[in-house]
Amino acid sequence: MKINLVLSGGAVRGVAHIGVIKALEEVGFEIVGVSGVSAGALVGAFYCAGYTPDEMLEIVKAKEWIKYIKPRIPKLGFFSLSEGEKFLRKYLQVDRIEDLEKEFHVCALDIITGKTVYFSEGDLYRIVLGSCALPGIFEPVRYRHFLLVDGGITNNLPVEPFLERGIPVVGVDVNPTDNIDKPKTIISILLRSFVLAVRSNAEKRRELCNLLIVPELEKYSLYNLWKIDEIYQAGYRKCLEVVKELKYE
């Protein structure tokens, strides 16, 4: 069955998307298009460029990407993603979104106009990095007349590009409802605020998905780099569980 796949943001929890893709392919779904935001946009870019789930997992586990995140004297953000373009260019080797192997849409927020933008063409690297630029933590990314930040703030489950397409939409939301201990740092407060903000805008969009997968990630923080395999497996297991229930309905 052909499907369109929608991938939410969620920082390191986004590794669960890779497990979901692995399971979807194993049970016979053909993913013909991807819409992603933040971490979901990163996974979507690699997948639409032709990477297999196994290859994507190995790249994440190698943690080479960490060295491309540069600290900055706080002005527009604590870290810069400007060097991230080198990392993406090294692996993706496709300059424009429309040149990828599969249809791909990236959701980002233009902080100047306050409008949510869905890109299906244009500079792949800058647009994806802009979609990942969580305000306060990362500097916004300038692209053409846009100043892009994490699109999850206004839409963390970007189903819009696939509405009224006639192809089933599978949504993956890696931001479960959870409770955590009292935040202890500025970064943890910013991240927690982000999670709380995205829940409300994703809830109504869940109902627009023909199939919704919400991996059980409550015990994993947004920056659990040391539990990548577990997060991947959580996505893989939940996808198989949901598909199995679907078959018996």
PDB file of C-alpha atoms in Angstrom:
ATOM      1  CA  MET A   1       0.000   0.000   0.000  1.00  0.00           C
ATOM      2  CA  LYS A   2       1.249   3.467  -0.887  1.00  0.00           C
ATOM      3  CA  ILE A   3       1.301   5.983   1.962  1.00  0.00           C
ATOM      4  CA  ASN A   4       2.439   9.496   2.753  1.00  0.00           C
ATOM      5  CA  LEU A   5       4.404   9.809   5.977  1.00  0.00           C
ATOM      6  CA  VAL A   6       4.313  12.749   8.411  1.00  0.00           C
ATOM      7  CA  LEU A   7       7.162  13.027  10.936  1.00  0.00           C
ATOM      8  CA  SER A   8       7.032  15.270  13.999  1.00  0.00           C
ATOM      9  CA  GLY A   9       9.867  17.091  15.705  1.00  0.00           C
ATOM     10  CA  GLY A  10      11.269  15.797  18.984  1.00  0.00           C
ATOM     11  CA  ALA A  11      15.076  16.209  19.086  1.00  0.00           C
ATOM     12  CA  VAL A  12      16.789  12.875  19.843  1.00  0.00           C
ATOM     13  CA  ARG A  13      13.397  11.226  20.192  1.00  0.00           C
ATOM     14  CA  GLY A  14      13.245  11.659  16.417  1.00  0.00           C
ATOM     15  CA  VAL A  15      15.440   8.556  16.114  1.00  0.00           C
ATOM     16  CA  ALA A  16      12.200   6.645  16.713  1.00  0.00           C
ATOM     17  CA  HIS A  17      11.114   7.783  13.231  1.00  0.00           C
ATOM     18  CA  ILE A  18      13.857   5.619  11.775  1.00  0.00           C
ATOM     19  CA  GLY A  19      12.508   2.560  13.591  1.00  0.00           C
ATOM     20  CA  VAL A  20       9.002   3.318  12.346  1.00  0.00           C
ATOM     21  CA  ILE A  21      10.211   3.559   8.744  1.00  0.00           C
ATOM     22  CA  LYS A  22      12.030   0.249   9.141  1.00  0.00           C
ATOM     23  CA  ALA A  23       8.843  -1.448  10.369  1.00  0.00           C
ATOM     24  CA  LEU A  24       6.625   0.150   7.716  1.00  0.00           C
ATOM     25  CA  GLU A  25       8.871  -1.144   4.957  1.00  0.00           C
ATOM     26  CA  GLU A  26       9.010  -4.620   6.486  1.00  0.00           C
ATOM     27  CA  VAL A  27       5.219  -4.977   6.543  1.00  0.00           C
ATOM     28  CA  GLY A  28       4.948  -3.841   2.940  1.00  0.00           C
ATOM     29  CA  PHE A  29       4.030  -0.148   2.983  1.00  0.00           C
ATOM     30  CA  GLU A  30       5.469   1.972   0.161  1.00  0.00           C
ATOM     31  CA  ILE A  31       6.322   5.475   1.375  1.00  0.00           C
ATOM     32  CA  VAL A  32       5.868   7.795  -1.609  1.00  0.00           C
ATOM     33  CA  GLY A  33       6.097  11.132   0.186  1.00  0.00           C
ATOM     34  CA  VAL A  34       7.349  12.575   3.469  1.00  0.00           C
ATOM     35  CA  SER A  35       6.446  15.752   5.345  1.00  0.00           C
ATOM     36  CA  GLY A  36       8.654  16.562   8.315  1.00  0.00           C
ATOM     37  CA  VAL A  37       9.522  19.211  10.834  1.00  0.00           C
ATOM     38  CA  SER A  38      12.686  19.624  12.920  1.00  0.00           C
ATOM     39  CA  ALA A  39      14.053  16.129  13.729  1.00  0.00           C
ATOM     40  CA  GLY A  40      11.394  14.718  11.429  1.00  0.00           C
ATOM     41  CA  ALA A  41      12.693  16.917   8.615  1.00  0.00           C
ATOM     42  CA  LEU A  42      16.212  15.581   9.148  1.00  0.00           C
ATOM     43  CA  VAL A  43      15.071  11.957   9.039  1.00  0.00           C
ATOM     44  CA  GLY A  44      12.860  12.723   6.061  1.00  0.00           C
ATOM     45  CA  ALA A  45      15.699  14.351   4.134  1.00  0.00           C
ATOM     46  CA  PHE A  46      17.972  11.364   4.553  1.00  0.00           C
ATOM     47  CA  TYR A  47      15.226   8.899   3.706  1.00  0.00           C
ATOM     48  CA  CYS A  48      14.109  10.806   0.617  1.00  0.00           C
ATOM     49  CA  ALA A  49      17.759  11.007  -0.475  1.00  0.00           C
ATOM     50  CA  GLY A  50      17.853   7.212  -0.613  1.00  0.00           C
ATOM     51  CA  TYR A  51      19.259   6.172   2.776  1.00  0.00           C
ATOM     52  CA  THR A  52      17.919   2.990   4.342  1.00  0.00           C
ATOM     53  CA  PRO A  53      16.803   2.953   7.989  1.00  0.00           C
ATOM     54  CA  ASP A  54      19.871   0.891   8.909  1.00  0.00           C
ATOM     55  CA  GLU A  55      22.186   3.397   7.254  1.00  0.00           C
ATOM     56  CA  MET A  56      20.478   6.329   8.966  1.00  0.00           C
ATOM     57  CA  LEU A  57      20.774   4.676  12.369  1.00  0.00           C
ATOM     58  CA  GLU A  58      24.495   4.137  11.902  1.00  0.00           C
ATOM     59  CA  ILE A  59      25.011   7.798  10.993  1.00  0.00           C
ATOM     60  CA  VAL A  60      23.169   8.921  14.123  1.00  0.00           C
ATOM     61  CA  LYS A  61      25.077   6.503  16.358  1.00  0.00           C
ATOM     62  CA  ALA A  62      28.427   7.669  14.970  1.00  0.00           C
ATOM     63  CA  LYS A  63      27.602  11.105  16.472  1.00  0.00           C
ATOM     64  CA  GLU A  64      29.808  12.894  13.946  1.00  0.00           C
ATOM     65  CA  TRP A  65      27.044  15.483  13.571  1.00  0.00           C
ATOM     66  CA  ILE A  66      27.621  16.796  17.107  1.00  0.00           C
ATOM     67  CA  LYS A  67      30.868  18.515  16.143  1.00  0.00           C
ATOM     68  CA  TYR A  68      29.008  20.664  13.621  1.00  0.00           C
ATOM     69  CA  ILE A  69      26.912  22.311  16.358  1.00  0.00           C
ATOM     70  CA  LYS A  70      28.951  25.321  17.439  1.00  0.00           C
ATOM     71  CA  PRO A  71      28.456  27.298  20.684  1.00  0.00           C
ATOM     72  CA  ARG A  72      27.987  31.047  20.316  1.00  0.00           C
ATOM     73  CA  ILE A  73      28.072  34.076  22.552  1.00  0.00           C
ATOM     74  CA  PRO A  74      24.320  34.377  23.218  1.00  0.00           C
ATOM     75  CA  LYS A  75      22.655  36.895  20.935  1.00  0.00           C
ATOM     76  CA  LEU A  76      20.087  35.071  18.836  1.00  0.00           C
ATOM     77  CA  GLY A  77      20.837  31.634  20.285  1.00  0.00           C
ATOM     78  CA  PHE A  78      23.309  29.613  22.360  1.00  0.00           C
ATOM     79  CA  PHE A  79      24.395  27.497  19.372  1.00  0.00           C
ATOM     80  CA  SER A  80      24.792  27.972  15.638  1.00  0.00           C
ATOM     81  CA  LEU A  81      23.771  25.465  12.951  1.00  0.00           C
ATOM     82  CA  SER A  82      25.744  27.249  10.247  1.00  0.00           C
ATOM     83  CA  GLU A  83      28.353  24.459  10.140  1.00  0.00           C
ATOM     84  CA  GLY A  84      25.571  21.889   9.849  1.00  0.00           C
ATOM     85  CA  GLU A  85      25.355  22.550   6.138  1.00  0.00           C
ATOM     86  CA  LYS A  86      28.756  20.887   5.711  1.00  0.00           C
ATOM     87  CA  PHE A  87      27.485  17.748   7.440  1.00  0.00           C
ATOM     88  CA  LEU A  88      24.308  17.573   5.367  1.00  0.00           C
ATOM     89  CA  ARG A  89      26.148  18.263   2.134  1.00  0.00           C
ATOM     90  CA  LYS A  90      28.641  15.480   2.887  1.00  0.00           C
ATOM     91  CA  TYR A  91      25.915  12.851   3.225  1.00  0.00           C
ATOM     92  CA  LEU A  92      22.954  14.018   1.166  1.00  0.00           C
ATOM     93  CA  GLN A  93      24.770  15.383  -1.895  1.00  0.00           C
ATOM     94  CA  VAL A  94      21.530  16.859  -3.227  1.00  0.00           C
ATOM     95  CA  ASP A  95      21.261  20.637  -3.237  1.00  0.00           C
ATOM     96  CA  ARG A  96      17.538  21.106  -3.761  1.00  0.00           C
ATOM     97  CA  ILE A  97      14.458  19.559  -2.192  1.00  0.00           C
ATOM     98  CA  GLU A  98      12.819  18.887  -5.554  1.00  0.00           C
ATOM     99  CA  ASP A  99      15.825  16.804  -6.669  1.00  0.00           C
ATOM    100  CA  LEU A 100      15.405  14.171  -3.938  1.00  0.00           C
ATOM    101  CA  GLU A 101      14.306  10.654  -4.858  1.00  0.00           C
ATOM    102  CA  LYS A 102      10.953  11.007  -3.079  1.00  0.00           C
ATOM    103  CA  GLU A 103       8.476  13.850  -2.621  1.00  0.00           C
ATOM    104  CA  PHE A 104       9.516  15.838   0.422  1.00  0.00           C
ATOM    105  CA  HIS A 105       8.019  18.744   2.349  1.00  0.00           C
ATOM    106  CA  VAL A 106       9.707  20.697   5.155  1.00  0.00           C
ATOM    107  CA  CYS A 107       7.760  22.697   7.722  1.00  0.00           C
ATOM    108  CA  ALA A 108       9.438  25.777   9.217  1.00  0.00           C
ATOM    109  CA  LEU A 109       8.358  28.986  10.905  1.00  0.00           C
ATOM    110  CA  ASP A 110       9.307  32.378   9.487  1.00  0.00           C
ATOM    111  CA  ILE A 111      10.002  34.331  12.667  1.00  0.00           C
ATOM    112  CA  ILE A 112       9.685  37.663  10.801  1.00  0.00           C
ATOM    113  CA  THR A 113       6.109  37.223   9.568  1.00  0.00           C
ATOM    114  CA  GLY A 114       5.022  34.608  12.097  1.00  0.00           C
ATOM    115  CA  LYS A 115       3.787  32.381   9.265  1.00  0.00           C
ATOM    116  CA  THR A 116       4.254  28.624   8.979  1.00  0.00           C
ATOM    117  CA  VAL A 117       5.885  27.763   5.647  1.00  0.00           C
ATOM    118  CA  TYR A 118       5.830  24.406   3.845  1.00  0.00           C
ATOM    119  CA  PHE A 119       8.755  24.028   1.455  1.00  0.00           C
ATOM    120  CA  SER A 120       8.627  21.468  -1.358  1.00  0.00           C
ATOM    121  CA  GLU A 121      11.429  23.068  -3.341  1.00  0.00           C
ATOM    122  CA  GLY A 122      14.470  25.203  -2.661  1.00  0.00           C
ATOM    123  CA  ASP A 123      17.795  24.932  -0.831  1.00  0.00           C
ATOM    124  CA  LEU A 124      17.591  21.593   0.989  1.00  0.00           C
ATOM    125  CA  TYR A 125      20.306  22.306   3.543  1.00  0.00           C
ATOM    126  CA  ARG A 126      19.274  25.750   4.739  1.00  0.00           C
ATOM    127  CA  ILE A 127      15.587  24.912   4.847  1.00  0.00           C
ATOM    128  CA  VAL A 128      16.109  21.699   6.854  1.00  0.00           C
ATOM    129  CA  LEU A 129      18.479  23.461   9.250  1.00  0.00           C
ATOM    130  CA  GLY A 130      15.970  26.281   9.647  1.00  0.00           C
ATOM    131  CA  SER A 131      13.285  23.750  10.506  1.00  0.00           C
ATOM    132  CA  CYS A 132      15.565  22.465  13.296  1.00  0.00           C
ATOM    133  CA  ALA A 133      16.494  25.866  14.765  1.00  0.00           C
ATOM    134  CA  LEU A 134      14.715  25.822  18.125  1.00  0.00           C
ATOM    135  CA  PRO A 135      14.421  29.477  19.219  1.00  0.00           C
ATOM    136  CA  GLY A 136      16.588  30.450  22.164  1.00  0.00           C
ATOM    137  CA  ILE A 137      18.845  27.443  21.703  1.00  0.00           C
ATOM    138  CA  PHE A 138      19.833  27.737  18.034  1.00  0.00           C
ATOM    139  CA  GLU A 139      20.288  30.833  15.927  1.00  0.00           C
ATOM    140  CA  PRO A 140      17.600  31.321  13.256  1.00  0.00           C
ATOM    141  CA  VAL A 141      18.612  30.393   9.715  1.00  0.00           C
ATOM    142  CA  ARG A 142      18.290  33.033   7.011  1.00  0.00           C
ATOM    143  CA  TYR A 143      17.005  31.782   3.662  1.00  0.00           C
ATOM    144  CA  ARG A 144      15.964  34.235   0.962  1.00  0.00           C
ATOM    145  CA  HIS A 145      13.552  36.681   2.649  1.00  0.00           C
ATOM    146  CA  PHE A 146      12.783  34.221   5.459  1.00  0.00           C
ATOM    147  CA  LEU A 147      14.318  33.973   8.926  1.00  0.00           C
ATOM    148  CA  LEU A 148      13.575  30.367   9.763  1.00  0.00           C
ATOM    149  CA  VAL A 149      13.144  28.677  13.132  1.00  0.00           C
ATOM    150  CA  ASP A 150      11.752  25.340  14.288  1.00  0.00           C
ATOM    151  CA  GLY A 151       8.373  24.815  12.628  1.00  0.00           C
ATOM    152  CA  GLY A 152       7.222  22.631  15.498  1.00  0.00           C
ATOM    153  CA  ILE A 153       6.303  25.757  17.438  1.00  0.00           C
ATOM    154  CA  THR A 154       3.242  26.250  15.237  1.00  0.00           C
ATOM    155  CA  ASN A 155       2.889  22.835  13.587  1.00  0.00           C
ATOM    156  CA  ASN A 156       4.634  19.780  14.990  1.00  0.00           C
ATOM    157  CA  LEU A 157       2.736  17.282  12.837  1.00  0.00           C
ATOM    158  CA  PRO A 158       2.661  18.853   9.356  1.00  0.00           C
ATOM    159  CA  VAL A 159      -0.080  16.878   7.596  1.00  0.00           C
ATOM    160  CA  GLU A 160      -1.159  19.841   5.446  1.00  0.00           C
ATOM    161  CA  PRO A 161       0.907  19.009   2.329  1.00  0.00           C
ATOM    162  CA  PHE A 162      -0.876  15.645   2.028  1.00  0.00           C
ATOM    163  CA  LEU A 163      -4.490  16.549   2.716  1.00  0.00           C
ATOM    164  CA  GLU A 164      -6.978  15.633  -0.014  1.00  0.00           C
ATOM    165  CA  ARG A 165      -4.383  13.582  -1.875  1.00  0.00           C
ATOM    166  CA  GLY A 166      -6.319  10.294  -1.906  1.00  0.00           C
ATOM    167  CA  ILE A 167      -3.337   8.456  -0.397  1.00  0.00           C
ATOM    168  CA  PRO A 168      -3.460   7.330   3.267  1.00  0.00           C
ATOM    169  CA  VAL A 169      -1.505   9.520   5.685  1.00  0.00           C
ATOM    170  CA  VAL A 170       0.540   7.890   8.438  1.00  0.00           C
ATOM    171  CA  GLY A 171       1.540  10.285  11.215  1.00  0.00           C
ATOM    172  CA  VAL A 172       4.334   9.690  13.717  1.00  0.00           C
ATOM    173  CA  ASP A 173       4.358  11.839  16.857  1.00  0.00           C
ATOM    174  CA  VAL A 174       7.429  11.356  19.060  1.00  0.00           C
ATOM    175  CA  ASN A 175       6.356  13.803  21.774  1.00  0.00           C
ATOM    176  CA  PRO A 176       4.306  11.799  24.276  1.00  0.00           C
ATOM    177  CA  THR A 177       2.484  13.366  27.174  1.00  0.00           C
ATOM    178  CA  ASP A 178       4.822  12.994  30.106  1.00  0.00           C
ATOM    179  CA  ASN A 179       5.815  14.469  33.431  1.00  0.00           C
ATOM    180  CA  ILE A 180       9.405  15.280  34.341  1.00  0.00           C
ATOM    181  CA  ASP A 181      11.327  16.449  37.338  1.00  0.00           C
ATOM    182  CA  LYS A 182      11.814  20.149  37.929  1.00  0.00           C
ATOM    183  CA  PRO A 183      14.036  21.644  35.165  1.00  0.00           C
ATOM    184  CA  LYS A 184      17.482  22.484  36.500  1.00  0.00           C
ATOM    185  CA  THR A 185      19.074  24.517  33.674  1.00  0.00           C
ATOM    186  CA  ILE A 186      18.144  27.230  31.183  1.00  0.00           C
ATOM    187  CA  ILE A 187      18.400  24.729  28.335  1.00  0.00           C
ATOM    188  CA  SER A 188      16.103  22.236  30.064  1.00  0.00           C
ATOM    189  CA  ILE A 189      13.528  24.969  30.682  1.00  0.00           C
ATOM    190  CA  LEU A 190      13.633  26.027  27.014  1.00  0.00           C
ATOM    191  CA  LEU A 191      13.266  22.429  25.844  1.00  0.00           C
ATOM    192  CA  ARG A 192      10.424  21.746  28.254  1.00  0.00           C
ATOM    193  CA  SER A 193       8.633  24.905  27.148  1.00  0.00           C
ATOM    194  CA  PHE A 194       8.963  23.770  23.538  1.00  0.00           C
ATOM    195  CA  VAL A 195       7.446  20.342  24.284  1.00  0.00           C
ATOM    196  CA  LEU A 196       4.490  21.937  26.052  1.00  0.00           C
ATOM    197  CA  ALA A 197       3.946  24.362  23.170  1.00  0.00           C
ATOM    198  CA  VAL A 198       3.914  21.713  20.443  1.00  0.00           C
ATOM    199  CA  ARG A 199       1.432  19.404  22.128  1.00  0.00           C
ATOM    200  CA  SER A 200      -1.567  21.617  21.540  1.00  0.00           C
ATOM    201  CA  ASN A 201      -0.879  22.254  17.869  1.00  0.00           C
ATOM    202  CA  ALA A 202      -0.216  18.558  17.140  1.00  0.00           C
ATOM    203  CA  GLU A 203      -3.316  17.226  18.881  1.00  0.00           C
ATOM    204  CA  LYS A 204      -5.861  18.382  16.311  1.00  0.00           C
ATOM    205  CA  ARG A 205      -3.654  17.218  13.440  1.00  0.00           C
ATOM    206  CA  ARG A 206      -3.473  13.707  14.835  1.00  0.00           C
ATOM    207  CA  GLU A 207      -7.133  13.345  13.880  1.00  0.00           C
ATOM    208  CA  LEU A 208      -6.273  14.064  10.236  1.00  0.00           C
ATOM    209  CA  CYS A 209      -4.034  10.995   9.979  1.00  0.00           C
ATOM    210  CA  ASN A 210      -5.410   7.716   8.679  1.00  0.00           C
ATOM    211  CA  LEU A 211      -2.963   5.929  10.937  1.00  0.00           C
ATOM    212  CA  LEU A 212      -1.217   7.419  13.970  1.00  0.00           C
ATOM    213  CA  ILE A 213       1.910   6.022  15.616  1.00  0.00           C
ATOM    214  CA  VAL A 214       2.988   7.409  18.993  1.00  0.00           C
ATOM    215  CA  PRO A 215       6.058   5.500  20.258  1.00  0.00           C
ATOM    216  CA  GLU A 216       6.322   4.996  24.012  1.00  0.00           C
ATOM    217  CA  LEU A 217       9.079   7.494  24.757  1.00  0.00           C
ATOM    218  CA  GLU A 218       7.990   8.934  28.097  1.00  0.00           C
ATOM    219  CA  LYS A 219      11.172   7.832  29.861  1.00  0.00           C
ATOM    220  CA  TYR A 220      13.487   9.403  27.281  1.00  0.00           C
ATOM    221  CA  SER A 221      14.469  13.053  27.365  1.00  0.00           C
ATOM    222  CA  LEU A 222      14.915  15.181  24.264  1.00  0.00           C
ATOM    223  CA  TYR A 223      18.686  14.764  24.531  1.00  0.00           C
ATOM    224  CA  ASN A 224      19.134  11.076  25.493  1.00  0.00           C
ATOM    225  CA  LEU A 225      22.084  10.557  23.145  1.00  0.00           C
ATOM    226  CA  TRP A 226      23.219   7.536  25.098  1.00  0.00           C
ATOM    227  CA  LYS A 227      19.950   5.646  24.474  1.00  0.00           C
ATOM    228  CA  ILE A 228      19.700   5.901  20.706  1.00  0.00           C
ATOM    229  CA  ASP A 229      19.218   2.152  20.174  1.00  0.00           C
ATOM    230  CA  GLU A 230      16.390   2.032  22.708  1.00  0.00           C
ATOM    231  CA  ILE A 231      14.616   4.995  21.108  1.00  0.00           C
ATOM    232  CA  TYR A 232      14.958   3.393  17.671  1.00  0.00           C
ATOM    233  CA  GLN A 233      13.513   0.131  18.965  1.00  0.00           C
ATOM    234  CA  ALA A 234      10.619   1.965  20.622  1.00  0.00           C
ATOM    235  CA  GLY A 235       9.606   3.354  17.231  1.00  0.00           C
ATOM    236  CA  TYR A 236      10.025  -0.007  15.526  1.00  0.00           C
ATOM    237  CA  ARG A 237       7.994  -1.921  18.133  1.00  0.00           C
ATOM    238  CA  LYS A 238       5.168   0.613  18.306  1.00  0.00           C
ATOM    239  CA  CYS A 239       4.759   0.656  14.548  1.00  0.00           C
ATOM    240  CA  LEU A 240       4.469  -3.136  14.366  1.00  0.00           C
ATOM    241  CA  GLU A 241       2.002  -3.082  17.261  1.00  0.00           C
ATOM    242  CA  VAL A 242      -0.235  -0.471  15.607  1.00  0.00           C
ATOM    243  CA  VAL A 243      -0.160  -2.216  12.232  1.00  0.00           C
ATOM    244  CA  LYS A 244      -1.019  -5.555  13.859  1.00  0.00           C
ATOM    245  CA  GLU A 245      -4.030  -4.008  15.611  1.00  0.00           C
ATOM    246  CA  LEU A 246      -5.110  -2.483  12.284  1.00  0.00           C
ATOM    247  CA  LYS A 247      -5.161  -5.886  10.615  1.00  0.00           C
ATOM    248  CA  TYR A 248      -7.485  -7.332  13.238  1.00  0.00           C
ATOM    249  CA  GLU A 249      -9.997  -4.493  13.353  1.00  0.00           C
TER     250      GLU A 249
END
